[in-house]
Coordinates of C-alpha atoms and ligand atoms in Angstrom, one line a residue:
M1 CA 18.7 -14.0 -1.7
N2 CA 18.6 -17.6 -0.6
E3 CA 20.5 -20.4 -2.3
L4 CA 17.4 -22.0 -3.7
L5 CA 16.5 -18.8 -5.6
K6 CA 20.0 -18.5 -6.9
K7 CA 19.9 -22.1 -8.1
E8 CA 16.6 -21.6 -9.9
L9 CA 17.8 -18.4 -11.5
I10 CA 21.0 -20.0 -12.7
Q11 CA 18.9 -22.9 -14.2
L12 CA 16.5 -20.5 -15.9
C13 CA 19.3 -18.3 -17.3
K14 CA 21.3 -21.2 -18.6
K15 CA 18.3 -22.7 -20.4
E16 CA 16.9 -19.5 -21.9
G17 CA 19.9 -17.2 -22.1
K18 CA 19.3 -13.4 -22.3
S19 CA 15.6 -13.9 -23.2
S20 CA 15.2 -15.1 -19.6
L21 CA 15.8 -11.7 -18.2
I22 CA 12.2 -10.7 -17.6
P23 CA 11.2 -14.1 -16.3
A24 CA 14.3 -14.0 -14.0
L25 CA 13.3 -10.6 -12.6
Q26 CA 9.7 -11.8 -12.1
M27 CA 11.1 -14.9 -10.3
V28 CA 13.1 -12.6 -8.0
Q29 CA 10.2 -10.3 -7.3
R30 CA 7.9 -13.2 -6.5
D31 CA 10.4 -14.5 -4.0
L32 CA 11.6 -11.2 -2.4
G33 CA 8.7 -8.9 -3.2
Y34 CA 11.0 -6.5 -5.0
L35 CA 14.3 -6.4 -6.9
S36 CA 17.1 -5.9 -4.5
K37 CA 20.5 -4.5 -5.6
E38 CA 22.0 -7.9 -4.8
S39 CA 19.5 -9.7 -7.0
I40 CA 20.1 -7.3 -9.9
Q41 CA 23.8 -7.8 -9.6
F42 CA 23.3 -11.6 -9.5
V43 CA 21.1 -11.7 -12.6
A44 CA 23.6 -9.4 -14.4
E45 CA 26.5 -11.7 -13.6
T46 CA 24.5 -14.8 -14.4
L47 CA 23.4 -13.5 -17.8
N48 CA 26.7 -11.7 -18.4
M49 CA 24.9 -8.4 -19.0
P50 CA 25.7 -5.0 -17.6
V51 CA 24.0 -4.0 -14.4
S52 CA 22.8 -0.8 -16.1
E53 CA 20.9 -2.8 -18.7
I54 CA 19.1 -4.8 -16.0
Y55 CA 18.1 -1.5 -14.3
G56 CA 17.0 -0.2 -17.6
V57 CA 14.6 -3.1 -18.1
A58 CA 13.5 -3.1 -14.4
T59 CA 12.6 0.6 -14.5
F60 CA 10.9 0.4 -17.9
Y61 CA 8.3 -2.0 -16.8
N62 CA 6.1 -0.8 -13.9
Q63 CA 5.5 -4.4 -12.8
F64 CA 8.9 -4.3 -11.1
R65 CA 9.7 -2.7 -7.8
L66 CA 13.1 -1.6 -6.7
N67 CA 12.2 -1.0 -3.1
P68 CA 10.7 -3.4 -0.5
V69 CA 7.0 -3.1 -0.1
G70 CA 4.8 -3.2 3.0
K71 CA 2.8 -6.1 4.3
H72 CA -0.2 -5.0 2.3
V73 CA -0.1 -3.4 -1.2
I74 CA -2.9 -1.0 -2.0
K75 CA -3.6 -0.5 -5.7
V76 CA -5.8 2.4 -6.6
C77 CA -7.2 2.2 -10.1
R78 CA -6.6 5.3 -12.1
G79 CA -8.2 4.0 -15.3
T80 CA -10.9 6.0 -17.1
A81 CA -14.0 4.4 -15.6
C82 CA -12.6 4.8 -12.1
H83 CA -11.3 8.3 -12.7
V84 CA -14.8 9.4 -13.8
K85 CA -16.3 7.9 -10.6
G86 CA -13.9 9.7 -8.3
S87 CA -10.8 7.6 -7.9
G88 CA -8.6 10.7 -7.6
Q89 CA -10.5 11.6 -4.4
L90 CA -10.1 8.1 -3.1
L91 CA -6.4 8.2 -3.7
S92 CA -6.0 11.6 -1.9
L93 CA -8.0 10.2 1.0
I94 CA -5.8 7.1 1.3
E95 CA -2.7 9.3 1.1
N96 CA -4.0 11.5 3.9
E97 CA -5.3 8.6 6.0
L98 CA -1.9 6.8 5.8
G99 CA 0.4 9.8 5.6
L100 CA 2.2 8.6 2.4
K101 CA 2.3 9.3 -1.3
V102 CA 2.0 6.9 -4.3
G103 CA 5.1 4.7 -4.5
E104 CA 5.8 5.0 -0.8
T105 CA 5.5 2.6 2.2
T106 CA 4.3 3.5 5.6
R107 CA 7.0 3.7 8.3
D108 CA 5.5 0.7 10.1
K109 CA 5.8 -1.2 6.8
I110 CA 2.2 -2.2 6.9
F111 CA 1.0 -0.5 3.7
S112 CA 2.5 0.4 0.3
L113 CA 0.5 2.5 -2.1
E114 CA 0.4 2.2 -5.9
A115 CA -1.7 4.0 -8.6
V116 CA -2.3 1.6 -11.5
A117 CA -4.1 1.5 -14.8
C118 CA -7.4 -0.4 -15.2
L119 CA -7.7 -3.3 -12.8
G120 CA -10.2 -5.0 -15.1
A121 CA -13.2 -4.5 -12.8
C122 CA -14.7 -1.3 -14.4
S123 CA -18.3 -2.5 -13.7
I124 CA -17.7 -1.9 -10.0
A125 CA -15.8 1.4 -10.4
P126 CA -14.3 3.1 -8.5
V127 CA -12.1 0.2 -7.5
I128 CA -9.1 -0.4 -5.2
M129 CA -7.3 -3.6 -4.6
I130 CA -5.6 -4.6 -1.4
D131 CA -3.3 -7.5 -1.9
D132 CA -5.5 -9.8 -4.0
K133 CA -8.9 -8.5 -2.8
F134 CA -11.1 -6.0 -4.8
F135 CA -13.1 -3.3 -3.2
G136 CA -15.6 -1.8 -5.6
H137 CA -18.3 0.9 -5.7
L138 CA -16.2 2.7 -3.1
A139 CA -17.3 6.0 -1.5
A140 CA -15.0 8.3 0.4
E141 CA -16.6 7.3 3.7
D142 CA -15.7 3.6 3.0
I143 CA -12.0 4.2 3.0
P144 CA -11.2 4.2 6.8
K145 CA -13.3 1.1 7.3
V146 CA -11.6 -0.7 4.5
L147 CA -8.1 0.3 5.7
N148 CA -9.0 -0.7 9.3
Q149 CA -9.4 -4.3 8.2
Y150 CA -5.7 -4.4 7.5
R151 CA -4.4 -2.4 10.5
Ligands
FES1 S1 -10.9 1.7 -15.0 FE1 -10.8 1.0 -12.9 S2 -11.2 -1.1 -13.1 FE2 -11.2 -0.4 -15.1

């Protein structure tokens, strides 16, 4: 954690007290990409809360990550519309193509894979998202081509 992030966290926590916990964790994740042990410890000390309580909140909300992610984050939608249109098969293909499971990062740290609820783009189901770009109406044969754009 850099000094600027620490300073911003202290300001936020002083201003909002314990209700700043989630915004503080969001701030850390925006900056670091995940919640490091050091950052959780720092937030706990700043808010005068037990570390276990911070972990409890961080693991309850699936927006938070406790491990560093790869350069590109792939989100496979597992919502109903995408499920009906074969997102399970797409997920398996991506896992096989990259040699990883949901929640993991490739050894070269290029890709992380997540399965998420509706991405809000049901009309183009099945959908995956890589970083902030949507790929819709995907067929199995599209997967290698899509992934190759990021390799
Ligand atoms: S169910 Fe996949 S985008 Fe809505």
